[in-house]
Amino acid sequence: MTDPEADGSAGLESAFEEPAFVPYLAAGDPDFEASVEYVEALARGGADVVELGLPFSEPIAEGPTIQQAVVRALDAGMTPERFFEFVEALDVEVPLVCMTYYNLIYQYGNGETASDDRPVYPFVERAAEVGIDGFVVPDLPAEEADLLRAACDEFGLELVFIVAPTTRGDRLETILERVSGYLYVQARLGVTGARADVSDRTAESLERLAAHEGARGVPKAVGFGISSGEQAAEVVAAGADGVIVGSALVDIVAEGHENDDSTEAVAARLEAKGRELKEGALAGAQRRPRPEGT
Amino acid sequence: MSTETKFGDYGGQYVPEALMPAIEELTDAYERYVLDNEDGFVDEFRQRLADFGGRPTPLQRADQLSDRYDREVYLKREDLLHGGAHKLNNALGQVLLAKYMGKERIIAETGAGQHGTATAMAAAHLDMPCEIYMGRRDINRQRPNVFRMRLNDAAVNPVDVGRGTLKEAISETMRDWAGSVETTHYVIGSVVGPAPFPAMVRDFQSVISEETRRQFDEQVGGLPGAVVACAGGGSNTMGAFAEFVADEDVDLYAVEAGGSSLSVDEETGVAPNSASLSIGEEGVLHGARTKLLQDGHGQIMESHSVSSGLDYSGVGPELAHLVDEGRVVPTNVDDDAALEAFHRLSREEGIIPALETAHAFGFLEAVAGPEATRDVELPETVVVNVSGRGDKDLESVIEETDGRDIEGAPSMEVFE
Ligand SMILES: Cc1ncc(COP(=O)(O)O)c(C=O)c1O
């Protein structure tokens, strides 16, 4: 592991010491400058880790809200290189996780490094250089991830995997052997998108993980559908170490964009929403059943 | 037997975690029912292909084309299969498999609408509810097929993102599947997607080359010199090639859509063609590593073809592998040549081909026609796979023909 202090952030290990708020935004949505402000606003609002989406043209794991964010960011000129500049432009202390699809990681540096046939290494090296702490790659199941895992190890980055409500048995083992940073516990089946209720499958998944030896010591952050402080509290009360919130925040960006609101106004709304979600997560911890023997 | 998940470096299973258990379940079902014929699955499939589908389809000598090209040209008539295209072989296989697996609902994507139609027919035949995703642009250019799907009681869901073609329809169907995977089977329409789809779809389609091989030997003797098939995702292609891959003496030509040009516009992210075997680069899309139309950053480019069934930015991983191995020769013809071939086959042989299929005939004209432009040593006997019939394309052919100068093409203007 690299020195977590080197890039000014504390790394992922300490991010889950208390129930964590992990916001997601598509980098560059609706444009580079505004998006920088929005990420900084979320950091002020209490983010413990930020998941930054590097937009890919075929986001098969995303629902309509994030698909549209991806289109806005791509239309505004987001590319992998611009993404790295984006990360460099951010003035935040929190650790950053890059959320993207495998083809972009695989292609980066392709052609320029023709003699070096180690795809994914150039991307991971550049990510480490700008201060990215880890990756989530929704179309890369653990079985296909050996190359990226090795590159992450070499450059000291974490590789987060998603655990779905359908994940069991050998698959769960395979994921737990390869995961680092945190487990992304998918709250429900389907694609991303804000929902009004928290699925019971979340509690089920958290129980399954709690009972699993190999899952000890890896923080569990629940995402997919969380949109309010109350939901964040519920999820943390059910045993999550953190909540991941994407579409509900992207909705704020989208609405501001459609209404032509000022960047400051939208940033203020994001900061307030962040605070609500962080407070929800903290409140959830109070409601947890006391572990036996304490 | 076990499933091929990789073809050289291509293939694999690049899908969201939520889908992985379904893919494992499907792999298991494919191995048991399709490869090992458990519960007589293969026997039932073959029987239904015969009774419902109308197999075997003929292998027919094309007399006029044989004269024109000065060699023996044979046509494998998949256009005579129920539904009017090879797509039924796969759709019937997968819907039946879904039934054996105890699934309750069928979803599928479609480009030209032929796969959607075949799936809707198979689902109605086997009494399964069915929903089809189709790009808005494709809905507009393939209205007869949209209506056919609805006649067979399938719901057709328009997809508005992107350019509204096959690529977007596949992404949208994967999104549906991610939420419904416990009860639903996704009938992928070509030899694309995560393993086991490419191998499984090839197996369902390989009845084409199995019959061709037998029929050619009975009718002509021995093996054909070449097999030519159009390639979108590559299912009729792999179906027509599968039983010949081991026979190195049989040349295999995969004809892609050259669209309006082979050059790409990196700026707009649009390739005015669908020639991923010819000009694509290795990458990962829709669950597999394969050859793709993509820009220098790895963003997938929008493709183009006059035929919606070829209009896709990727191609089957096995086909990409066979091209790298030098076993399959990739080639392409442009929109104009395909339209010309469409009219020629209709006029000369009394067969109105799908616009997709017309690309395969455009290749024949380019290498062996009176004004041949390409230097390809085409063997003495050639089988062309007539992947489908052109009824679905008539609206777009009328429109596209009007804007071009195609010798001998009829005009509808005289009736206006
Ligand atoms: C008649 C016909 N031929 C060919 C194709 C292309 O598909 P594939 O390359 O999978 O055979 C289609 C697709 O819709 C089709 O309808």
XYZ file of C-alpha atoms and ligand atoms in Angstrom:
726
model
C 0.000 0.000 0.000
C 1.234 3.514 -0.773
C 1.584 6.111 1.936
C -2.016 7.213 2.411
C -0.904 10.707 3.375
C 1.022 11.266 0.150
C -1.926 12.730 -1.738
C -3.355 14.693 1.146
C -6.198 12.258 1.871
C -6.314 9.769 4.674
C -6.852 6.708 2.475
C -9.808 4.380 2.649
C -8.975 2.545 5.871
C -9.978 5.305 8.242
C -12.987 6.420 6.182
C -15.330 3.905 7.843
C -14.358 4.502 11.451
C -17.796 5.990 11.978
C -20.809 5.334 9.697
C -19.694 6.756 6.375
C -21.466 8.862 3.798
C -20.207 7.991 0.297
C -21.650 10.226 -2.424
C -21.386 9.501 -6.140
C -21.297 12.116 -8.905
C -20.444 11.767 -12.567
C -17.292 13.816 -13.056
C -17.879 16.665 -15.469
C -21.680 16.765 -15.108
C -22.959 19.130 -16.380
C -19.527 20.652 -17.067
C -16.004 20.533 -15.668
C -16.020 23.683 -13.507
C -19.446 23.227 -11.945
C -18.723 19.582 -11.263
C -15.552 20.485 -9.322
C -17.654 22.808 -7.149
C -20.235 20.071 -6.584
C -17.728 17.506 -5.399
C -16.196 20.069 -3.038
C -19.662 20.908 -1.713
C -20.289 17.240 -0.913
C -16.968 17.072 0.900
C -18.075 20.038 3.020
C -21.416 18.302 3.565
C -19.654 15.424 5.313
C -18.549 12.960 2.641
C -16.120 10.355 3.954
C -15.260 8.951 0.516
C -16.349 10.299 -2.876
C -17.115 7.965 -5.764
C -16.319 9.836 -8.955
C -17.861 8.443 -12.096
C -15.669 8.467 -15.178
C -18.373 8.473 -17.858
C -18.575 5.537 -20.294
C -20.849 5.500 -23.324
C -22.548 2.190 -22.372
C -23.296 2.388 -18.649
C -25.231 -0.883 -18.417
C -25.483 -0.872 -14.625
C -27.050 2.594 -14.456
C -30.665 3.691 -14.461
C -31.980 6.731 -16.357
C -30.764 9.390 -13.873
C -27.099 8.459 -14.078
C -27.308 7.576 -17.777
C -28.365 11.149 -18.440
C -25.589 12.501 -16.236
C -23.115 10.456 -18.251
C -24.459 11.881 -21.496
C -24.175 15.458 -20.150
C -20.605 14.904 -19.026
C -19.562 13.251 -22.295
C -21.215 16.024 -24.301
C -19.264 18.546 -22.228
C -16.025 16.839 -23.282
C -15.178 14.453 -20.468
C -12.464 11.938 -21.391
C -10.212 9.747 -19.248
C -7.415 12.333 -19.457
C -9.814 15.168 -18.546
C -10.975 13.017 -15.657
C -7.464 12.857 -14.265
C -7.196 16.630 -14.631
C -10.525 16.867 -12.838
C -9.182 14.896 -9.888
C -6.103 17.133 -9.819
C -8.318 20.223 -9.806
C -10.257 19.085 -6.734
C -9.414 20.694 -3.415
C -10.679 18.014 -1.026
C -9.241 15.883 1.765
C -11.518 12.871 1.381
C -10.389 9.700 -0.365
C -11.581 9.291 -3.959
C -12.775 6.172 -5.676
C -13.037 6.076 -9.457
C -16.195 4.389 -10.705
C -16.014 3.403 -14.329
C -16.414 0.607 -16.863
C -13.683 -1.777 -17.858
C -13.196 -0.739 -21.468
C -11.941 2.715 -20.481
C -9.397 1.257 -18.065
C -8.351 -1.309 -20.612
C -7.915 1.147 -23.497
C -6.053 3.885 -21.664
C -2.543 4.382 -22.964
C -3.214 1.793 -25.635
C -1.152 2.574 -28.700
C 1.275 4.878 -26.938
C 2.647 1.959 -24.982
C 2.571 -0.574 -27.796
C 5.731 -2.299 -26.591
C 4.260 -2.671 -23.119
C 1.518 -5.226 -23.349
C 0.221 -4.706 -19.880
C -3.192 -3.166 -20.445
C -4.776 -1.480 -17.377
C -1.379 -0.600 -15.868
C -1.121 2.827 -17.527
C -4.587 3.748 -16.246
C -3.926 2.565 -12.710
C -0.544 4.274 -12.606
C -2.035 7.577 -13.756
C -4.912 7.247 -11.283
C -2.449 6.680 -8.443
C -0.459 9.703 -9.564
C -3.436 12.082 -9.341
C -4.534 10.728 -5.972
C -7.267 8.191 -6.700
C -7.511 5.696 -3.846
C -9.466 2.882 -5.466
C -11.831 1.631 -8.155
C -15.339 0.290 -8.570
C -15.850 -1.335 -11.971
C -19.437 -2.601 -12.279
C -18.911 -4.669 -15.426
C -15.818 -6.435 -14.100
C -16.802 -9.448 -12.013
C -14.191 -10.814 -9.612
C -13.467 -13.746 -11.970
C -12.207 -11.415 -14.685
C -10.383 -9.043 -12.348
C -6.965 -10.615 -11.815
C -5.157 -8.194 -14.085
C -6.700 -5.113 -12.478
C -6.200 -6.565 -8.984
C -2.498 -7.060 -9.690
C -2.128 -3.534 -11.068
C -3.958 -2.085 -8.046
C -1.623 -3.989 -5.723
C 1.395 -2.686 -7.571
C 0.305 0.944 -7.265
C -1.331 0.687 -3.853
C -4.952 1.175 -4.871
C -8.047 -0.522 -3.496
C -10.388 -2.577 -5.655
C -13.981 -2.493 -4.455
C -16.427 -5.199 -5.581
C -20.191 -5.186 -5.621
C -22.118 -7.868 -3.761
C -25.627 -8.309 -5.179
C -28.673 -9.732 -3.404
C -28.189 -12.813 -5.589
C -24.514 -13.325 -4.680
C -23.917 -16.476 -2.647
C -21.618 -19.431 -2.137
C -18.509 -19.702 -4.274
C -19.100 -16.346 -5.892
C -19.075 -14.612 -2.545
C -15.819 -16.401 -1.675
C -14.230 -15.289 -4.937
C -15.229 -11.693 -4.282
C -14.060 -11.703 -0.677
C -10.680 -13.058 -1.707
C -10.136 -10.173 -4.110
C -11.844 -7.181 -2.486
C -10.138 -4.347 -0.682
C -11.254 -0.938 0.565
C -14.920 -1.760 1.098
C -17.655 -4.051 -0.135
C -20.317 -2.320 -2.167
C -23.497 -4.009 -1.011
C -26.139 -3.580 -3.685
C -29.398 -2.910 -1.858
C -31.678 -4.381 -4.492
C -31.619 -6.046 -7.876
C -31.686 -3.847 -10.944
C -29.898 -0.671 -11.907
C -29.086 2.516 -10.023
C -31.849 5.002 -9.246
C -33.341 6.727 -6.222
C -36.191 4.849 -4.543
C -38.714 5.769 -1.896
C -38.242 2.651 0.228
C -35.345 0.536 1.447
C -35.519 -3.036 0.205
C -35.656 -5.857 2.784
C -33.027 -7.537 0.714
C -30.521 -5.085 2.170
C -30.934 -6.440 5.686
C -30.807 -9.971 4.292
C -27.537 -9.265 2.477
C -25.988 -7.594 5.511
C -26.908 -10.573 7.675
C -25.406 -12.977 5.174
C -22.182 -10.966 5.151
C -22.091 -10.585 8.935
C -22.217 -14.371 9.236
C -19.324 -14.768 6.831
C -15.812 -15.193 8.181
C -14.155 -13.766 5.071
C -16.181 -10.568 5.231
C -14.885 -9.538 8.672
C -12.710 -6.509 8.583
C -14.006 -5.227 5.253
C -16.381 -2.265 5.650
C -19.794 -2.772 4.040
C -21.276 0.221 2.270
C -24.831 -0.082 0.986
C -25.909 1.595 -2.239
C -28.602 1.535 -4.970
C -31.703 3.523 -4.211
C -30.854 5.429 -1.021
C -32.188 8.959 -1.237
C -32.911 10.313 2.257
C -31.371 10.686 5.697
C -34.055 8.406 7.081
C -33.123 5.650 4.631
C -29.456 6.141 5.443
C -30.304 5.687 9.122
C -32.269 2.506 8.411
C -29.455 0.978 6.424
C -26.833 1.788 9.051
C -29.138 0.524 11.792
C -29.336 -2.743 9.832
C -25.557 -3.085 10.146
C -24.026 -1.179 7.234
C -20.749 0.673 7.776
C -21.714 3.296 5.244
C -24.209 4.463 2.647
C -23.523 5.157 -1.019
C -25.801 7.739 -2.605
C -25.760 8.539 -6.309
C -29.003 9.171 -8.166
C -30.539 11.343 -5.417
C -27.542 13.704 -5.708
C -27.390 13.541 -9.488
C -31.079 14.536 -9.476
C -30.087 17.781 -7.731
C -27.430 18.444 -10.363
C -29.875 17.649 -13.179
C -32.613 19.866 -11.778
C -30.233 22.768 -11.298
C -28.996 22.339 -14.842
C -32.492 22.261 -16.302
C -33.579 25.336 -14.344
C -30.383 27.215 -15.158
C -29.669 27.702 -11.462
C -26.319 29.157 -10.414
C -23.492 26.786 -9.552
C -23.420 28.202 -5.989
C -27.131 27.517 -5.482
C -26.809 23.914 -6.655
C -23.638 23.423 -4.595
C -25.471 24.694 -1.505
C -28.286 22.194 -2.088
C -25.793 19.357 -2.489
C -24.023 20.364 0.691
C -27.308 20.420 2.599
C -28.402 17.078 1.169
C -24.997 15.663 2.073
C -25.418 16.843 5.629
C -28.856 15.205 5.845
C -27.441 11.893 4.595
C -24.390 11.995 6.862
C -26.534 12.813 9.887
C -28.875 10.002 8.911
C -25.964 7.586 8.805
C -24.777 8.725 12.253
C -28.280 8.498 13.688
C -28.563 4.961 12.336
C -25.647 3.883 14.487
C -27.587 4.914 17.635
C -30.428 2.621 16.655
C -28.315 -0.467 16.213
C -29.097 -3.317 18.559
C -26.279 -3.426 21.141
C -23.879 -6.264 20.393
C -23.969 -8.924 23.112
C -21.428 -8.631 25.897
C -20.997 -4.870 25.715
C -18.762 -31.312 -22.064
C -18.114 -27.854 -20.827
C -18.699 -24.404 -22.171
C -16.184 -22.368 -24.113
C -16.029 -19.070 -22.279
C -13.050 -17.731 -24.214
C -12.066 -17.788 -27.864
C -8.388 -16.967 -27.766
C -8.292 -13.652 -25.895
C -11.896 -12.875 -26.749
C -15.131 -13.667 -24.952
C -15.431 -13.849 -21.168
C -18.134 -12.614 -18.814
C -17.961 -8.858 -18.233
C -21.305 -8.188 -16.588
C -22.627 -6.619 -13.397
C -22.444 -8.841 -10.350
C -26.240 -9.115 -10.138
C -26.219 -11.048 -13.412
C -23.428 -13.474 -12.570
C -25.575 -16.043 -10.743
C -27.983 -16.102 -13.705
C -25.090 -16.626 -16.046
C -23.854 -19.526 -13.934
C -27.356 -20.988 -13.917
C -27.572 -20.590 -17.693
C -24.163 -22.178 -18.196
C -25.277 -25.142 -16.164
C -28.540 -25.453 -18.141
C -26.695 -25.104 -21.451
C -24.290 -27.892 -20.528
C -26.999 -30.231 -19.312
C -29.722 -29.672 -21.860
C -27.956 -28.508 -25.010
C -24.613 -30.271 -24.786
C -25.749 -33.427 -22.972
C -29.344 -33.618 -24.263
C -30.718 -34.085 -20.756
C -34.484 -34.757 -20.691
C -34.368 -35.009 -24.480
C -34.011 -31.249 -24.909
C -32.158 -31.465 -28.211
C -34.665 -33.943 -29.631
C -37.560 -31.682 -28.749
C -35.709 -28.661 -30.174
C -35.054 -30.473 -33.469
C -38.643 -31.661 -33.694
C -39.998 -28.162 -33.125
C -37.555 -26.704 -35.647
C -38.976 -29.156 -38.176
C -42.688 -28.882 -37.352
C -43.004 -25.238 -36.314
C -39.958 -23.859 -38.087
C -40.077 -25.717 -41.394
C -36.556 -27.174 -41.369
C -34.617 -28.323 -43.277
C -34.460 -25.281 -45.512
C -33.407 -25.945 -49.110
C -29.947 -25.555 -50.578
C -30.782 -24.188 -54.003
C -28.643 -23.639 -57.098
C -28.919 -20.002 -58.247
C -29.022 -20.386 -62.030
C -28.768 -16.750 -63.096
C -26.090 -15.883 -60.570
C -24.115 -18.982 -61.522
C -24.099 -17.725 -65.124
C -23.284 -14.175 -64.119
C -20.369 -15.114 -61.912
C -19.208 -18.057 -63.993
C -19.134 -20.454 -61.086
C -21.566 -22.637 -59.159
C -23.520 -20.453 -56.760
C -25.742 -22.163 -54.189
C -28.155 -20.483 -51.814
C -28.898 -21.711 -48.303
C -32.480 -20.567 -47.993
C -32.845 -19.414 -44.365
C -35.302 -16.864 -45.720
C -37.741 -19.786 -46.008
C -37.558 -20.539 -42.297
C -40.684 -19.619 -40.320
C -40.563 -15.903 -39.587
C -38.379 -15.229 -42.610
C -34.883 -15.364 -41.137
C -32.328 -17.622 -39.485
C -33.149 -15.912 -36.183
C -35.811 -18.507 -35.313
C -33.184 -21.260 -34.839
C -31.734 -19.420 -31.875
C -34.936 -17.881 -30.533
C -36.717 -21.238 -30.432
C -33.687 -22.868 -28.820
C -33.418 -20.260 -26.095
C -37.114 -19.929 -25.315
C -37.340 -23.710 -25.050
C -34.279 -23.724 -22.797
C -35.852 -21.021 -20.620
C -38.875 -23.263 -20.288
C -36.714 -26.229 -19.250
C -35.045 -23.921 -16.705
C -38.400 -22.976 -15.218
C -38.172 -19.294 -16.140
C -41.433 -17.353 -16.297
C -40.702 -14.468 -18.600
C -38.743 -13.761 -21.784
C -37.009 -10.523 -22.736
C -35.012 -9.751 -25.861
C -33.494 -6.906 -27.829
C -33.877 -6.468 -31.526
C -32.301 -4.403 -34.289
C -33.942 -5.256 -37.593
C -36.828 -6.695 -35.671
C -36.165 -10.194 -37.033
C -34.828 -11.470 -33.744
C -37.665 -9.773 -31.878
C -40.158 -11.330 -34.255
C -38.589 -14.774 -33.948
C -38.541 -14.479 -30.155
C -42.143 -13.267 -30.024
C -43.186 -16.210 -32.233
C -41.248 -18.746 -30.193
C -42.637 -17.286 -26.956
C -46.220 -17.416 -28.255
C -45.623 -20.952 -29.518
C -44.295 -22.062 -26.140
C -46.727 -19.919 -24.152
C -44.312 -17.558 -22.404
C -44.867 -13.818 -21.785
C -42.397 -11.745 -23.776
C -41.065 -8.179 -23.891
C -38.846 -6.781 -26.631
C -36.566 -3.726 -26.463
C -35.992 -1.902 -29.728
C -34.285 1.382 -30.558
C -36.625 4.192 -31.598
C -34.808 4.657 -34.883
C -35.101 0.954 -35.683
C -38.808 0.994 -34.804
C -39.237 3.697 -37.412
C -37.415 1.775 -40.112
C -38.858 -1.669 -39.352
C -42.548 -1.036 -38.751
C -43.846 -4.322 -40.223
C -41.735 -6.295 -37.756
C -42.886 -4.164 -34.848
C -46.452 -5.005 -35.745
C -45.620 -8.685 -36.151
C -44.174 -8.789 -32.626
C -47.304 -7.186 -31.276
C -49.501 -9.605 -33.226
C -47.707 -12.401 -31.396
C -48.604 -10.686 -28.130
C -45.151 -9.368 -27.248
C -44.759 -5.927 -25.674
C -42.393 -3.682 -27.652
C -40.485 -1.155 -25.514
C -38.932 1.738 -27.457
C -35.402 2.746 -26.441
C -34.684 6.439 -26.833
C -31.106 6.781 -25.625
C -28.220 7.308 -28.028
C -28.956 6.790 -31.675
C -31.743 4.352 -30.900
C -30.271 1.298 -32.563
C -29.198 -2.202 -31.551
C -26.375 -1.165 -29.196
C -28.752 0.851 -27.041
C -31.422 -1.867 -27.165
C -28.931 -4.443 -25.834
C -27.869 -2.150 -22.970
C -31.498 -1.559 -22.058
C -32.354 -5.254 -22.091
C -29.378 -5.936 -19.814
C -30.767 -3.325 -17.417
C -34.147 -5.049 -17.366
C -32.423 -8.385 -16.797
C -30.375 -7.002 -13.893
C -33.638 -6.382 -12.054
C -35.594 -9.450 -13.134
C -32.936 -12.119 -13.374
C -34.552 -14.496 -10.905
C -37.595 -15.120 -13.093
C -36.549 -13.929 -16.532
C -34.426 -15.272 -19.367
C -32.739 -12.812 -21.729
C -32.758 -14.241 -25.257
C -29.700 -12.586 -26.814
C -30.123 -12.352 -30.573
C -26.654 -13.074 -31.855
C -23.348 -14.720 -30.986
C -22.506 -11.801 -28.688
C -22.740 -11.081 -24.954
C -21.207 -12.878 -21.980
C -20.396 -16.608 -22.069
C -22.225 -18.946 -22.542
C -24.247 -16.927 -25.086
C -21.727 -16.849 -27.964
C -21.173 -20.622 -27.884
C -24.819 -21.426 -27.206
C -26.207 -19.227 -29.975
C -23.638 -20.681 -32.383
C -24.765 -24.190 -31.423
C -28.412 -23.334 -32.064
C -27.499 -21.756 -35.409
C -25.061 -24.432 -36.524
C -28.004 -26.405 -37.912
C -27.464 -24.148 -40.959
C -24.001 -25.496 -41.768
C -24.913 -29.001 -40.669
C -27.652 -29.082 -43.311
C -25.577 -27.235 -45.896
C -22.799 -29.756 -45.573
C -25.102 -32.720 -46.009
C -27.142 -31.130 -48.802
C -24.094 -29.985 -50.731
C -22.578 -33.439 -50.579
C -25.842 -35.063 -51.723
C -26.589 -32.566 -54.485
C -23.123 -31.692 -55.755
C -20.643 -33.958 -54.040
C -17.919 -33.096 -51.571
C -17.502 -29.722 -49.911
C -18.168 -26.242 -51.263
C -15.154 -24.088 -52.099
C -16.412 -21.127 -50.101
C -19.190 -20.083 -47.751
C -20.246 -16.430 -47.708
C -22.441 -14.853 -45.035
C -23.215 -11.346 -43.859
C -22.087 -10.385 -40.351
C -23.765 -8.078 -37.878
C -23.297 -9.740 -34.520
C -22.426 -12.813 -36.539
C -25.076 -15.439 -35.737
C -26.003 -16.423 -39.296
C -22.296 -16.189 -40.019
C -21.221 -18.587 -37.270
C -24.222 -20.787 -38.044
C -23.206 -21.047 -41.695
C -19.507 -21.530 -40.863
C -19.505 -23.737 -37.741
C -19.439 -27.152 -39.424
C -16.812 -26.015 -41.941
C -14.313 -24.381 -39.578
C -12.256 -27.575 -39.376
C -12.160 -27.924 -43.188
C -9.310 -25.614 -44.066
C -10.087 -25.986 -47.787
C -13.417 -24.206 -47.412
C -12.951 -20.433 -47.579
C -15.120 -18.518 -45.141
C -16.095 -14.915 -45.903
C -17.819 -12.681 -43.345
C -19.314 -9.645 -45.063
C -19.888 -6.603 -42.880
C -21.692 -3.356 -43.518
C -19.275 -0.821 -44.985
C -22.026 1.790 -44.569
C -21.315 5.040 -46.369
C -17.587 5.028 -45.644
C -14.930 3.084 -43.783
C -13.364 6.211 -42.339
C -14.536 7.201 -38.897
C -15.273 10.568 -37.365
C -13.547 10.510 -33.967
C -14.819 13.998 -33.255
C -18.516 13.082 -33.365
C -17.934 9.516 -32.170
C -19.744 8.095 -35.175
C -18.521 5.366 -37.505
C -20.497 5.618 -40.758
C -20.213 1.818 -41.012
C -20.633 -1.312 -38.891
C -17.388 -2.982 -39.884
C -16.021 -3.991 -36.479
C -14.204 -7.064 -37.851
C -12.575 -5.000 -40.579
C -11.598 -1.843 -38.698
C -12.515 -2.416 -35.036
C -10.151 -2.591 -32.074
C -10.176 -5.023 -29.201
C -12.219 -3.935 -26.209
C -15.029 -4.892 -23.828
C -18.712 -4.338 -24.579
C -21.965 -6.004 -23.498
C -20.284 -8.732 -21.519
C -17.481 -9.809 -23.866
C -14.031 -8.878 -25.014
C -14.191 -8.553 -28.776
C -13.516 -6.279 -31.740
C -15.350 -2.983 -31.394
C -15.869 0.347 -33.062
C -14.503 2.691 -30.429
C -12.676 5.984 -30.239
C -9.144 6.480 -28.938
C -10.490 6.825 -25.380
C -12.419 3.562 -25.394
C -15.859 5.132 -25.793
C -18.056 2.981 -28.027
C -18.874 4.626 -31.349
C -22.281 4.733 -32.891
C -22.338 2.580 -36.008
C -24.247 2.954 -39.236
C -25.715 0.689 -41.887
C -28.617 0.915 -44.302
C -29.643 -2.426 -42.777
C -30.631 -2.219 -39.134
C -29.677 -5.849 -38.457
C -26.015 -5.123 -39.188
C -26.003 -1.775 -37.392
C -23.974 -2.749 -34.311
C -20.622 -1.533 -32.948
C -19.441 -4.973 -31.856
C -19.282 -8.522 -33.194
C -19.217 -12.033 -31.775
C -15.979 -12.930 -29.948
C -15.547 -16.268 -31.727
C -15.755 -14.563 -35.091
C -13.180 -11.985 -33.972
C -10.925 -14.849 -32.937
C -11.365 -16.757 -36.215
C -10.473 -13.574 -38.079
C -7.279 -13.152 -36.045
C -6.421 -16.790 -36.712
C -6.794 -16.173 -40.435
C -9.559 -18.761 -40.684
C -12.350 -16.312 -41.535
C -11.768 -13.526 -44.039
C -13.486 -10.295 -42.994
C -14.700 -8.056 -45.770
C -17.376 -5.426 -46.273
C -19.555 -3.753 -48.849
C -21.118 -0.329 -48.627
C -24.783 0.735 -48.510
C -24.934 1.387 -52.257
C -23.528 -2.003 -53.206
C -25.903 -3.734 -50.809
C -28.914 -1.949 -52.310
C -27.784 -2.815 -55.813
C -27.405 -6.444 -54.788
C -30.838 -6.341 -53.181
C -32.392 -5.351 -56.489
C -30.243 -7.758 -58.500
C -31.162 -10.831 -56.491
C -34.842 -9.859 -56.585
C -34.747 -9.346 -60.346
C -32.529 -12.253 -61.352
C -33.513 -14.997 -58.966
C -36.994 -14.089 -57.749
C -35.744 -13.861 -54.179
C -36.178 -10.610 -52.280
C -33.420 -10.769 -49.658
C -33.117 -8.961 -46.352
C -30.889 -5.898 -46.648
C -28.495 -7.685 -44.285
C -28.268 -10.652 -46.644
C -27.853 -8.343 -49.632
C -24.396 -7.454 -48.289
C -23.252 -11.039 -48.893
C -24.418 -10.770 -52.504
C -22.772 -7.385 -52.868
C -19.503 -9.094 -52.047
C -20.050 -11.656 -54.829
C -20.634 -8.871 -57.324
C -17.541 -6.986 -56.171
C -15.231 -9.963 -56.625
C -16.807 -11.869 -59.549
C -19.222 -9.461 -61.265
C -18.648 -8.048 -64.766
C -17.093 -4.954 -63.240
C -15.334 -6.665 -60.375
C -13.411 -4.228 -58.236
C -11.748 -6.625 -55.835
C -8.956 -9.013 -56.314
C -10.187 -12.099 -54.492
C -9.652 -15.636 -55.772
C -13.196 -16.942 -55.358
C -13.482 -20.761 -55.631
C -15.548 -22.610 -58.266
C -18.372 -23.462 -55.896
C -19.800 -20.941 -53.477
C -22.609 -21.190 -50.934
C -24.205 -17.910 -49.919
C -26.297 -17.918 -46.769
C -29.590 -16.172 -47.477
C -30.038 -15.158 -43.850
C -33.498 -13.680 -44.313
C -36.148 -12.315 -46.605
C -36.627 -8.656 -47.380
C -40.316 -8.018 -46.766
C -39.477 -6.169 -43.557
C -37.176 -3.821 -45.493
C -39.512 -2.702 -48.265
C -40.385 0.676 -46.711
C -36.736 1.601 -46.262
C -35.737 0.184 -49.638
C -38.320 2.355 -51.417
C -36.961 5.389 -49.597
C -33.278 4.535 -50.056
C -33.665 3.536 -53.700
C -35.301 6.841 -54.605
C -32.230 8.782 -53.596
C -29.834 6.642 -55.651
C -29.185 5.734 -59.220
C -29.545 1.960 -59.230
C -29.668 0.334 -62.634
C -32.872 -1.599 -63.244
C -34.403 -0.682 -59.879
C -38.151 -0.088 -60.058
C -39.502 3.310 -59.040
C -42.808 3.889 -57.306
C -43.080 7.371 -58.793
C -44.980 6.153 -61.877
C -47.895 5.228 -59.646
C -48.163 8.589 -57.920
C -31.927 -11.369 -42.048
C -30.807 -11.004 -41.143
N -29.558 -11.338 -41.482
C -28.515 -11.028 -40.691
C -28.677 -10.337 -39.507
C -27.455 -9.983 -38.714
O -27.330 -10.716 -37.546
P -26.228 -11.846 -37.426
O -24.950 -11.250 -37.864
O -26.251 -12.195 -35.987
O -26.657 -12.976 -38.286
C -29.972 -9.987 -39.103
C -30.196 -9.284 -37.828
O -31.247 -8.847 -37.485
C -31.059 -10.324 -39.944
O -32.310 -9.986 -39.607
